[in-house]
Coordinates of C-alpha atoms in Angstrom, one line a residue:
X448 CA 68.9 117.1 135.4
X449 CA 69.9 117.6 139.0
X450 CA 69.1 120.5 140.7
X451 CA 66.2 122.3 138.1
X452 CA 64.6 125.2 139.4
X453 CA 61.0 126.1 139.9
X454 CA 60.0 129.1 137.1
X455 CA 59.1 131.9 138.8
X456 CA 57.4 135.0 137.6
X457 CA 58.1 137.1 140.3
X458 CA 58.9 136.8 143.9
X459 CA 55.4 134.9 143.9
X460 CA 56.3 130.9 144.0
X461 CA 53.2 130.4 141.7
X462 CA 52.3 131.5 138.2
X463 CA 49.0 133.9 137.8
X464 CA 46.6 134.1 134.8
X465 CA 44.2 136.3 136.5
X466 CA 43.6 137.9 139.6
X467 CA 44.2 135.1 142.8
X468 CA 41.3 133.9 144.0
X469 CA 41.7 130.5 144.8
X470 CA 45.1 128.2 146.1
X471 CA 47.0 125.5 144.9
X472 CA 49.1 122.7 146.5
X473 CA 51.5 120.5 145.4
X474 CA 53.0 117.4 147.0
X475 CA 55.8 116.4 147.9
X476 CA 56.7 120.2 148.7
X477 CA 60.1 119.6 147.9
X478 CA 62.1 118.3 145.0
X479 CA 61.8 113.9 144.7
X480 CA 64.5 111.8 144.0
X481 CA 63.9 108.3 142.9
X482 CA 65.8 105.0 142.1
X483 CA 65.1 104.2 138.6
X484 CA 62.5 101.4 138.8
X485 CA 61.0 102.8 141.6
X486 CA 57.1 104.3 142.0
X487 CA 56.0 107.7 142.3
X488 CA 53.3 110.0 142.9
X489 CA 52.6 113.5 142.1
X490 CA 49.8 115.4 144.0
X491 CA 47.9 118.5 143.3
X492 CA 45.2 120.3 145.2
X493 CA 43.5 123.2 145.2
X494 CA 41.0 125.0 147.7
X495 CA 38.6 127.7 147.1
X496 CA 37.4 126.1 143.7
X497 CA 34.7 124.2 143.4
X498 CA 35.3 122.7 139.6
X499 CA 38.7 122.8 139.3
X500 CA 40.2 121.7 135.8
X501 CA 44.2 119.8 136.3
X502 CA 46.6 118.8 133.5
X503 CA 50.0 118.1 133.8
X504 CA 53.1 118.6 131.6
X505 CA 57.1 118.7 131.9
X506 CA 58.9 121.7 131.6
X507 CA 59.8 121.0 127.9
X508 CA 56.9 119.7 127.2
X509 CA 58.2 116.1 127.2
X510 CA 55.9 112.5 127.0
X511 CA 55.0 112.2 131.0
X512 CA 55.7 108.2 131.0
X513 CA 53.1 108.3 134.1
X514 CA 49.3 108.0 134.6
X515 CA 47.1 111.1 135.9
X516 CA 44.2 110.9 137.9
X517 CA 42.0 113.7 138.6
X518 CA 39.2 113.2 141.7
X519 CA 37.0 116.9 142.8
X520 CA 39.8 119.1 143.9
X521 CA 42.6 116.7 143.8
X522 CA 44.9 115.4 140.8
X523 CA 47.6 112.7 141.2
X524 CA 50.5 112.1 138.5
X525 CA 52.0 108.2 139.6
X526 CA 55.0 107.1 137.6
X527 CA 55.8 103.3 137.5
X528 CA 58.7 102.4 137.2
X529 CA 60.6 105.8 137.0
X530 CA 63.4 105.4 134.5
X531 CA 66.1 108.2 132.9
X532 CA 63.3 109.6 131.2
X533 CA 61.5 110.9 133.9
X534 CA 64.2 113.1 134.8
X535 CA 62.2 116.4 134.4
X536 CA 60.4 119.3 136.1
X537 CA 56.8 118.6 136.4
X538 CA 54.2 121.6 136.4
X539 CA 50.8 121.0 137.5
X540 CA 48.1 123.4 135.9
X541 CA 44.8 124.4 137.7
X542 CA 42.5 126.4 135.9
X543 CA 39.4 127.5 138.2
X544 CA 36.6 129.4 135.7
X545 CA 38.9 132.2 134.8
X546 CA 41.7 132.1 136.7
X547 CA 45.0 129.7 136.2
X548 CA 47.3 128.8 138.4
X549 CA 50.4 126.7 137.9
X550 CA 52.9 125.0 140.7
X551 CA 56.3 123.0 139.7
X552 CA 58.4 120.2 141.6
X553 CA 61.9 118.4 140.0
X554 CA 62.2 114.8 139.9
X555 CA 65.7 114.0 140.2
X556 CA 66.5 110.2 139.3
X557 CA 69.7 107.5 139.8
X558 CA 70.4 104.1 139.7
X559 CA 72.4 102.7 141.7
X560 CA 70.5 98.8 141.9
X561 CA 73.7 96.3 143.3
X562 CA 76.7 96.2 145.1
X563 CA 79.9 96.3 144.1
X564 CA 81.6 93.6 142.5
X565 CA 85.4 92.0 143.2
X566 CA 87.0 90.8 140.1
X567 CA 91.1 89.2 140.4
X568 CA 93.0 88.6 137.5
X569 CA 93.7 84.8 138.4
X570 CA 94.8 83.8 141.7
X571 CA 96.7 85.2 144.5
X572 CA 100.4 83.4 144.7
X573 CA 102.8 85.4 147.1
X574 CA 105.3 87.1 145.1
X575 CA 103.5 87.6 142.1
X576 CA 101.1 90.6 141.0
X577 CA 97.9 90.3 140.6
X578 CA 94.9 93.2 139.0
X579 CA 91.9 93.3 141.2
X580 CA 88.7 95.1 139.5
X581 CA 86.1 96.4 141.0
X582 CA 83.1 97.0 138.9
X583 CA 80.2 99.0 140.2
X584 CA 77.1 98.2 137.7
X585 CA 74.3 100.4 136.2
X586 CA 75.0 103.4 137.8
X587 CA 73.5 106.6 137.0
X588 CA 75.2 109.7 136.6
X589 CA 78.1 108.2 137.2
X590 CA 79.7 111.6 137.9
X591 CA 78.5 111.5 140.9
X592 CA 80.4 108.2 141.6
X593 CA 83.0 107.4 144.1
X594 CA 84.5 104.1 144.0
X595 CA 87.0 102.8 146.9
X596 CA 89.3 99.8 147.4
X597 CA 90.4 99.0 150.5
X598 CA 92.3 95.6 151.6
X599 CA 92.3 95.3 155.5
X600 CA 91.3 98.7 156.7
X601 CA 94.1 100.2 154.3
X602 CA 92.9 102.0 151.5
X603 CA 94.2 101.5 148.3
X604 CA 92.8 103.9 145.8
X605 CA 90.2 106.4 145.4
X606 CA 88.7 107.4 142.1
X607 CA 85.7 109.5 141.0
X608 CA 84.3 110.1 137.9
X609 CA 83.9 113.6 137.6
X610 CA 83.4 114.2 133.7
X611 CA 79.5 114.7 132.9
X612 CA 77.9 113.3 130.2
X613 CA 75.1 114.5 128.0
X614 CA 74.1 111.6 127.6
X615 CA 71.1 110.0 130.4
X616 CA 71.9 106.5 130.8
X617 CA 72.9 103.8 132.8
X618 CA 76.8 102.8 132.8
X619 CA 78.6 100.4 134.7
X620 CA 82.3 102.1 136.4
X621 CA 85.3 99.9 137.4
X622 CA 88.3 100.4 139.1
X623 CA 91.6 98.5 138.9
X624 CA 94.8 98.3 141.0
X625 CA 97.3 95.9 140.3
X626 CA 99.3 94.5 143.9
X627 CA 101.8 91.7 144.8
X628 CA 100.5 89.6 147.4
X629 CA 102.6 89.0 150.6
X630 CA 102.6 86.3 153.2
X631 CA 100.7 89.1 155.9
X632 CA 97.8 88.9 152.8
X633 CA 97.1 86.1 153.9
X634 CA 93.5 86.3 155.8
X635 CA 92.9 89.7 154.8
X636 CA 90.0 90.9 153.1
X637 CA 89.5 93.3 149.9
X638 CA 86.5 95.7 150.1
X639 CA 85.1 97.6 147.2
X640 CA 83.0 100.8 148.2
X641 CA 81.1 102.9 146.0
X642 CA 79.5 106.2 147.0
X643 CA 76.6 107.8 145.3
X644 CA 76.4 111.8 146.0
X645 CA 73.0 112.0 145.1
X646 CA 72.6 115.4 146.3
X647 CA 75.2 116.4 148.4
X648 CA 73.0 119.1 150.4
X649 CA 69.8 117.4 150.7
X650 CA 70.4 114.1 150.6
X651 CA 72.6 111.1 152.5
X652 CA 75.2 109.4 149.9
X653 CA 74.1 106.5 148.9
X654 CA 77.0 103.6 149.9
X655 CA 77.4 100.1 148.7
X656 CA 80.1 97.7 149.4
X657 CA 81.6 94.5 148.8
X658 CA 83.8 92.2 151.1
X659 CA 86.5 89.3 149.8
X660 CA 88.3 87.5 151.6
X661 CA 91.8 87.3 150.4
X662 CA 92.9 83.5 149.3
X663 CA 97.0 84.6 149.0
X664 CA 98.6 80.5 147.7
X665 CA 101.9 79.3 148.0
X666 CA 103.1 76.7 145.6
X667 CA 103.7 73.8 147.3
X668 CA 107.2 73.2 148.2
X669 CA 109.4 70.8 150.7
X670 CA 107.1 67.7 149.6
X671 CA 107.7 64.6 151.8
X672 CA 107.0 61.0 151.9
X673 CA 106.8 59.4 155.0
X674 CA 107.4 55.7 155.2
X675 CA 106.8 53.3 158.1
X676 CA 108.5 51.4 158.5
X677 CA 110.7 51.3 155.8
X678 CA 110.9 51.8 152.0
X679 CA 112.5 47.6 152.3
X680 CA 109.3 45.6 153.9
X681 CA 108.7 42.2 153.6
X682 CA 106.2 40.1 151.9
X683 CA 103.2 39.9 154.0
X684 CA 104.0 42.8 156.1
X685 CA 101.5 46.2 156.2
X686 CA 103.3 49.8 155.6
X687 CA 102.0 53.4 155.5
X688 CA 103.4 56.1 153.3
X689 CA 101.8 59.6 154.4
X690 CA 102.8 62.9 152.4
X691 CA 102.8 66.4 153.2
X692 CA 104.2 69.4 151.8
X693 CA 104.7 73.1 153.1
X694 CA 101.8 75.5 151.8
X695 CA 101.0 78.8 154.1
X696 CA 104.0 78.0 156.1
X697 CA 102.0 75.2 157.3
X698 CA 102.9 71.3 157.2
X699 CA 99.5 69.8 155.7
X700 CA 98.3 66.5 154.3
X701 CA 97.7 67.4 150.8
X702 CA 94.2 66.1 150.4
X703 CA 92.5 63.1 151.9
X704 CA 94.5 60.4 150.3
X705 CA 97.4 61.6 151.1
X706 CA 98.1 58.5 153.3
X707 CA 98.2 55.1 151.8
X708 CA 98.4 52.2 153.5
X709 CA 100.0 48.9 152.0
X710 CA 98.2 45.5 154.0
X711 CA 99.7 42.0 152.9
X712 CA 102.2 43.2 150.7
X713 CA 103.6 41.2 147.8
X714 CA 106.9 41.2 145.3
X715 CA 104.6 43.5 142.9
X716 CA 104.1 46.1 144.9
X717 CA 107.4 47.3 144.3
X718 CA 107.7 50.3 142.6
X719 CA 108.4 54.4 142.4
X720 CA 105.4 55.7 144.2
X721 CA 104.9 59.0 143.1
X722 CA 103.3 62.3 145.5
X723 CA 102.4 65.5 143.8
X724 CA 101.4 68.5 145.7
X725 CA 99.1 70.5 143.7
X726 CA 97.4 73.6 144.3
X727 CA 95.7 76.8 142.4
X728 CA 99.0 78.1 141.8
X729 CA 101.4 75.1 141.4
X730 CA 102.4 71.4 142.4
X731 CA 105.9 70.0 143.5
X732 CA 106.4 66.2 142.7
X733 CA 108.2 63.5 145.2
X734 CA 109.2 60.3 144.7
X735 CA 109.9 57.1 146.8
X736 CA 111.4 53.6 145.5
X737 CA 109.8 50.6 147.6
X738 CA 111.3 47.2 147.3
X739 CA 109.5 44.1 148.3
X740 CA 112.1 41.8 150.2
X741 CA 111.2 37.9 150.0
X742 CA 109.9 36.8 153.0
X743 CA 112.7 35.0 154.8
X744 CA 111.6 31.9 155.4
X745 CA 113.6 28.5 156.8
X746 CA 113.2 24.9 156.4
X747 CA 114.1 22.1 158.2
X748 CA 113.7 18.2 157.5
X749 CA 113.8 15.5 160.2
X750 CA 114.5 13.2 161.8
X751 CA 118.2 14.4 159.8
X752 CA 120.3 14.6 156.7
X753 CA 119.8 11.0 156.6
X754 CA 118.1 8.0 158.2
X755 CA 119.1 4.4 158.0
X756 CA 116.3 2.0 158.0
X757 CA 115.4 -1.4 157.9
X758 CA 113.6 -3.2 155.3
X759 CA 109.4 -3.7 156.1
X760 CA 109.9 -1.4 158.8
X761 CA 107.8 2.2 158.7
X762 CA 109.7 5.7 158.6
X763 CA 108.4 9.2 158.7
X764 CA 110.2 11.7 156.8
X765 CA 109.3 15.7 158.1
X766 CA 109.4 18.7 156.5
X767 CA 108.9 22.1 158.7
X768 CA 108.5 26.0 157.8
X769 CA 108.9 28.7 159.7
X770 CA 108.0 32.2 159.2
X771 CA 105.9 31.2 155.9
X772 CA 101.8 31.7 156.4
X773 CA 100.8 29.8 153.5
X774 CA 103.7 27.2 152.5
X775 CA 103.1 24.5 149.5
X776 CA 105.0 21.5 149.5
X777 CA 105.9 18.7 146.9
X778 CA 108.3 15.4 147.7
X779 CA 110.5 14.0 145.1
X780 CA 113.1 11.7 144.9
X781 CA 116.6 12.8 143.5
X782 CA 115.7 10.8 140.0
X783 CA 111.9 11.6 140.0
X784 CA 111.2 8.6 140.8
X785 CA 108.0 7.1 142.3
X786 CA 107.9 7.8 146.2
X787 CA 106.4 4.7 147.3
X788 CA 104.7 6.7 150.0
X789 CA 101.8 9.1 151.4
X790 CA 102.3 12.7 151.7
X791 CA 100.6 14.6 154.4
X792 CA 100.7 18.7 154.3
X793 CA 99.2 20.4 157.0
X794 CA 99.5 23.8 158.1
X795 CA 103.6 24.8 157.9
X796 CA 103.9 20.8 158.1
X797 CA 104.4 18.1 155.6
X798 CA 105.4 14.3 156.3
X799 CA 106.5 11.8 154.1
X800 CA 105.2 8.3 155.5
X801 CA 107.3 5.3 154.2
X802 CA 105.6 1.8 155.0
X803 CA 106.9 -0.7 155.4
X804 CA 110.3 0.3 153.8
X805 CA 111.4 -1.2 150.8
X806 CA 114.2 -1.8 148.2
X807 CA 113.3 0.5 146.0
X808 CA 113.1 3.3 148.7
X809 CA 116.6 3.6 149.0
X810 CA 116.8 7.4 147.4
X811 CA 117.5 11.1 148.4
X812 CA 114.4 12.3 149.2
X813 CA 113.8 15.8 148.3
X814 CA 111.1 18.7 150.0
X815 CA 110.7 21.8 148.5
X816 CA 108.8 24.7 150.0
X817 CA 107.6 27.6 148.0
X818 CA 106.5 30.7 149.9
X819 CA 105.1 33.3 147.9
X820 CA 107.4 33.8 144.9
X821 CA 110.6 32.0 146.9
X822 CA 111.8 28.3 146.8
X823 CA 113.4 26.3 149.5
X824 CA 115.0 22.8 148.9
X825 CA 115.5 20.3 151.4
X826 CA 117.7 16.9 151.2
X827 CA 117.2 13.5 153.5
X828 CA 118.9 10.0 152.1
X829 CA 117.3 6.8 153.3
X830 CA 119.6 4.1 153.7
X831 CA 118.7 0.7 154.4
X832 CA 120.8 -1.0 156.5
X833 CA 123.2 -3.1 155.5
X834 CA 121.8 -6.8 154.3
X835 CA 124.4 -8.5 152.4
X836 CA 128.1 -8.9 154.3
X837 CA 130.1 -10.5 150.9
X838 CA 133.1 -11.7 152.4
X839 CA 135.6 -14.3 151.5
X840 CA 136.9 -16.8 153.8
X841 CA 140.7 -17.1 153.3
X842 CA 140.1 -15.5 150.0
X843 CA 138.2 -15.6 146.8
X844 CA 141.3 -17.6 144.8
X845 CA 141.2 -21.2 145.6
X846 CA 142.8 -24.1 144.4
X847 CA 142.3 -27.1 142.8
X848 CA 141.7 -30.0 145.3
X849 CA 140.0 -27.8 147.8
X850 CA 137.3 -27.5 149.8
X851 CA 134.9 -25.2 149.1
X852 CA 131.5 -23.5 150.9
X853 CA 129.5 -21.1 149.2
X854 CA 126.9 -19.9 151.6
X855 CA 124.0 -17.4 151.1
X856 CA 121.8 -17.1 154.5
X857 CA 119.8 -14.1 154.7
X858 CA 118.2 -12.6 158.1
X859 CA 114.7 -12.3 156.7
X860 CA 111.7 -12.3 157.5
X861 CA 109.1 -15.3 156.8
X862 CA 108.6 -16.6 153.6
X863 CA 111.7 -15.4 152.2
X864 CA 112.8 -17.4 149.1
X865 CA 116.6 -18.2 148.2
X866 CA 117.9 -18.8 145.7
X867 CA 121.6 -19.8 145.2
X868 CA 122.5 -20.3 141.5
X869 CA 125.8 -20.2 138.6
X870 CA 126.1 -18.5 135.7
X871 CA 126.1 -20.8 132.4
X872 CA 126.6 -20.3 129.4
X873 CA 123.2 -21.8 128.9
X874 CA 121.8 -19.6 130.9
X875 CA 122.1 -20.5 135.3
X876 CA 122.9 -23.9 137.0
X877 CA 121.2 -24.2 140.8
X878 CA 123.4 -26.4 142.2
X879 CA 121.8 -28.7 145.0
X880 CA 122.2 -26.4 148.7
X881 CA 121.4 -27.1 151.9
X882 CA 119.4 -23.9 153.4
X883 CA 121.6 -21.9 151.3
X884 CA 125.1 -23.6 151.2
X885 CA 126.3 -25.1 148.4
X886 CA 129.6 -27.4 149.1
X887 CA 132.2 -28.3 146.7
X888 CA 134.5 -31.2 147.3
X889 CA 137.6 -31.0 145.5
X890 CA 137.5 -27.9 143.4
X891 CA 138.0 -28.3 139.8
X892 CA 138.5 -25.7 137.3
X893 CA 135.0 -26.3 135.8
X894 CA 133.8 -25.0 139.6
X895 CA 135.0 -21.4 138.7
X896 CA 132.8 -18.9 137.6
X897 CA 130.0 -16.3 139.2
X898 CA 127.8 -17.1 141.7
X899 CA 125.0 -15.3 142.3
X900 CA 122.7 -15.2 145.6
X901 CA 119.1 -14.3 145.0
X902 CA 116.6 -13.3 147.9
X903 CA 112.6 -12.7 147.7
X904 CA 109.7 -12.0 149.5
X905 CA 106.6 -9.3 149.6
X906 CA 108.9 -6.3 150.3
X907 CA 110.8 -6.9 147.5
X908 CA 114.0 -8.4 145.7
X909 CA 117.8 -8.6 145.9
X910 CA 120.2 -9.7 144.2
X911 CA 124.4 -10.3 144.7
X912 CA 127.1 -11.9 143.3
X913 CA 130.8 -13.4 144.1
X914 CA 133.1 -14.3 141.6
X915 CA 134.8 -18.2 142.3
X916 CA 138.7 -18.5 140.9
X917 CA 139.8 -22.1 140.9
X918 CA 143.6 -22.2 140.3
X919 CA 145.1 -26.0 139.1
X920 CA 147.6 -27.1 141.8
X921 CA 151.3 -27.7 141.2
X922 CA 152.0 -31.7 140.5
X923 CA 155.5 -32.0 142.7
X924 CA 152.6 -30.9 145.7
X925 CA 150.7 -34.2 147.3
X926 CA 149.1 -32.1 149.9
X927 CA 146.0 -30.4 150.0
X928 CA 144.9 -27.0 151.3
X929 CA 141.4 -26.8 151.1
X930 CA 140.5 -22.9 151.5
X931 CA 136.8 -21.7 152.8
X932 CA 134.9 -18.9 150.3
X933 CA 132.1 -17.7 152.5
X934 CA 129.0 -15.7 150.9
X935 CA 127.1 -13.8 153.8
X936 CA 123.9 -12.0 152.8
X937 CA 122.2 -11.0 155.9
X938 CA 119.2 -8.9 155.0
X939 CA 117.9 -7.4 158.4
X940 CA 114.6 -6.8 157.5
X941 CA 111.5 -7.0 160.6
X942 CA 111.7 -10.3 162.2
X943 CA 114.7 -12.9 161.5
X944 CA 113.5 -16.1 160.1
X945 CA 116.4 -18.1 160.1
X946 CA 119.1 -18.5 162.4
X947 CA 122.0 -20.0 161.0
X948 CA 125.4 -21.1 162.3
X949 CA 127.7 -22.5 159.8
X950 CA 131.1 -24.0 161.2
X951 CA 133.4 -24.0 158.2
X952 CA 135.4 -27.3 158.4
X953 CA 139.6 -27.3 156.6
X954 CA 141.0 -30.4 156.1
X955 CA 144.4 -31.2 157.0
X956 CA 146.8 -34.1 155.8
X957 CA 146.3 -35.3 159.3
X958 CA 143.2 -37.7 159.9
X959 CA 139.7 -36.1 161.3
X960 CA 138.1 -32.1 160.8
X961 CA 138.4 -29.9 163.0
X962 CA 136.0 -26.4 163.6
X963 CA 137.3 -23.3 162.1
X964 CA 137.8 -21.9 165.7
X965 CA 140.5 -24.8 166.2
X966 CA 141.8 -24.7 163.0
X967 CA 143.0 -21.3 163.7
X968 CA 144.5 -22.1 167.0
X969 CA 146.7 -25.0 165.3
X970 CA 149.7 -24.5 163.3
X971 CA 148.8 -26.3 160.5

């Protein structure tokens, strides 16, 4: 135990068994203390003895736990390591012939190996208590123990354990203090002290101490999601959505992807993005719709809603986008027809290349444009010009007696084949024509029927009709009024290959013909 005593038998430090004539020394002179674990040594030495004999023993005659070495006039007791046990009052015992002489010291011991630790209950959140512990390991006695929490340079509480024990052994102490963290925690540090008063005369205390700094949270709150430029983009177009949330009274990105960036964006990237501000001691959740708008895009055909060309010519039909990157195009006609013509798509441009023009390309002509997931439609007719004029000259009745010219002259190019013909009932009659005009003399009811005018080449074919009414002529009438039926199919096509001028002749009751111009200008 702490502070044992040296025996004494008198005011004489040492013990006599016979008269003094010799001297012993021990060393250290005063009273050791010692760490447990540590190594210590015990010397004793006499003088005026030549043969001294040493031993060595505890006051109650308790196991020494050390090793003893004895050298001429000199004895050491080492102890290694020194633990509780060793807590005693060592004598050292010199006998010299007849005379005995005995010397004490006290070996005080502790343990006091590590520093303090810090111990929280879970972690600091402003506003809500929290127990901090601070433990102070294998300490020995622990009555001698002072333990100290401090946060800043404030000091929380104090407590010793002042209650002895009979018991020698090692113990570890705590102490505890429950606090409510504050927003000024915040950077602060706790510190755990603990004092040993080994001896509080002899001897410095021996201090330990542990520092923490304070981590005081705040649950995140105020969570936002930026958006630029909007939470409507485009397809195509790039957008960043950064979040932040108030934590410490500071506005911080949350972690390192809290920024996300959007590049070329499409319909299904719409959605509810979702940003969630977590921390040790909470999260707070924010949410942000984003729509995808189509990309507006426009379309425009050329040369117009519609073109009017001319058979065996060539015409380009032109389809443009704008504000598409990538545009696919497809042609059609209005009856999904065959086009009869070569597509070329470049870039945000797509032509339609008719050549030469023919019959059967007489359609509505039809682009469509798809951008992304959108679809744009675009119309252009192709008329060809007009190529049959079916008139009837004075008109298509006629009667019987009269003169009559069916004509069917086409502007056309070379090699054109026509073909002027009647319907049958057999089947068609070609009546004998003249480069297309076929003459009646003296209509008779037999004459009536449809006649057709057929034209053909390399471009391709048409066909038209005109229907001949042949009325029978009153009997009390002896005059004869020949009227004209005129069949005009002019088919403009590249190059006319026959020029024709027909002079339609009427018959009066008068002698001789005249031309159609002076037929007008008489009065007949």
């Amino acid at each position: 135990l702490f502070g044992l005593m040296k025996p004494s038998t008198g005011a004489s430090p040492a013990l006599w068994w016979a008269a003094q004539a010799f001297k012993i020394n021990i060393f250290p002179e005063s009273k050791i203390i010692a760490q447990i674990g540590d190594s210590i040594s015990l010397a004793c030495s006499t003088t005026d003895c030549e043969s001294p004999s040493f031993s060595w023993r505890t006051q109650i005659d308790s196991p020494l736990n050390g090793k003893v070495r004895n050298e001429g006039t000199e004895s050491t007791l080492t102890i290694n390591p020194v633990s509780v046990g060793n807590e005693h009052y060592y004598l050292c015992t010199v006998i010299c012939e007849s005379q005995k002489l005995e010397e004490g010291i006290p070996v005080e011991i502790y343990s006091f190996p590590k520093d303090p630790e810090i111990h929280v209950s879970g972690s600091l959140e402003v506003g809500k208590p929290v127990t901090v512990t601070c433990l102070v390991p294998a300490v020995y006695p622990f009555e001698k123990l002072e333990i100290e929490l401090l946060k800043g340079n404030r000091s929380v509480k104090t407590q010793n354990f002042l209650e002895p024990s009979e018991m020698k052994y090692q113990e570890t102490k705590s102490l505890e203090v429950t606090f409510t963290p504050v927003y000024e925690d915040i950077g602060k540090a706790l510190v755990c002290q603990a004092t040993v008063h080994i001896n509080e005369i002899d001897s410095q205390p021996q201090v330990r101490g542990t520092t923490k700094k304070l981590q005081v949270y705040v649950s995140p709150k105020d969570t936002v999601i930026s958006v630029n430029p909007s939470t409507s983009p485009q397809e195509a177009d790039s957008m960043t959505m950064t979040c932040t949330s108030e934590d410490n009274r500071n506005l911080q990105l949350l972690s390192e992807n809290a920024t996300l960036t959007l590049i070329a964006m499409k319909m299904e990237d719409s959605g509810i993005y979702v940003c969630e501000g977590v921390n040790l001691v909470g999260k707070d959740r924010k949410e942000v719709k984003l729509i995808v708008q189509e990309k507006m895009f426009t379309v425009e055909i050329s040369p117009g809603s519609q073109i009017a060309a001319q058979i065996g010519n060539s015409v380009v039909l032109t389809c443009d986008v704008m504000c598409c990157e990538s545009p696919s195009f497809s042609w059609r006609t209005h009856i999904d027809s065959p086009l009869n013509g070569k597509v070329r798509s470049k870039g945000s441009k797509s032509t339609l290349i008719l050549s030469p023009v023919r019959f059967e390309n007489k359609h509505f002509y039809l682009c469509t444009v798809t951008c992304g997931h959108k679809k744009l439609e675009k119309v252009i007719q192709v008329l060809l010009q007009k190529i049959y004029n079916l008139t009837a000259f004075p008109s298509e009745n006629v009667k019987e007696g009269d003169t009559v010219i069916i004509s069917c002259t086409c502007g056309n190019v070379l090699q054109t084949l026509i073909i002027l013909k009647k319907k049958a009932e057999s089947g068609y009659i070609v009546p004998k024509s003249t480069y297309g005009a076929y003459t009646i003399h003296r209509a008779q009811l037999e004459d009536a029927g449809v006649y057709e005018c057929e034209s053909k080449n390399e471009i391709g074919f048409q066909l038209t009709s005109i229907t001949l009414d042949v009325k029978g002529r009153e009997s009390n009438k002896d005059y004869f009024s020949p009227e004209l039926l005129m069949l005009y199919c002019a088919s403009s096509l590249i190059i006319p290959a026959i020029g024709m001028i027909i002079y339609f002749a009427r018959k009066a009751n008068m002698k001789g013909s005249y031309s159609l111009v002076e037929a007008r200008k008489s009065k007949v």
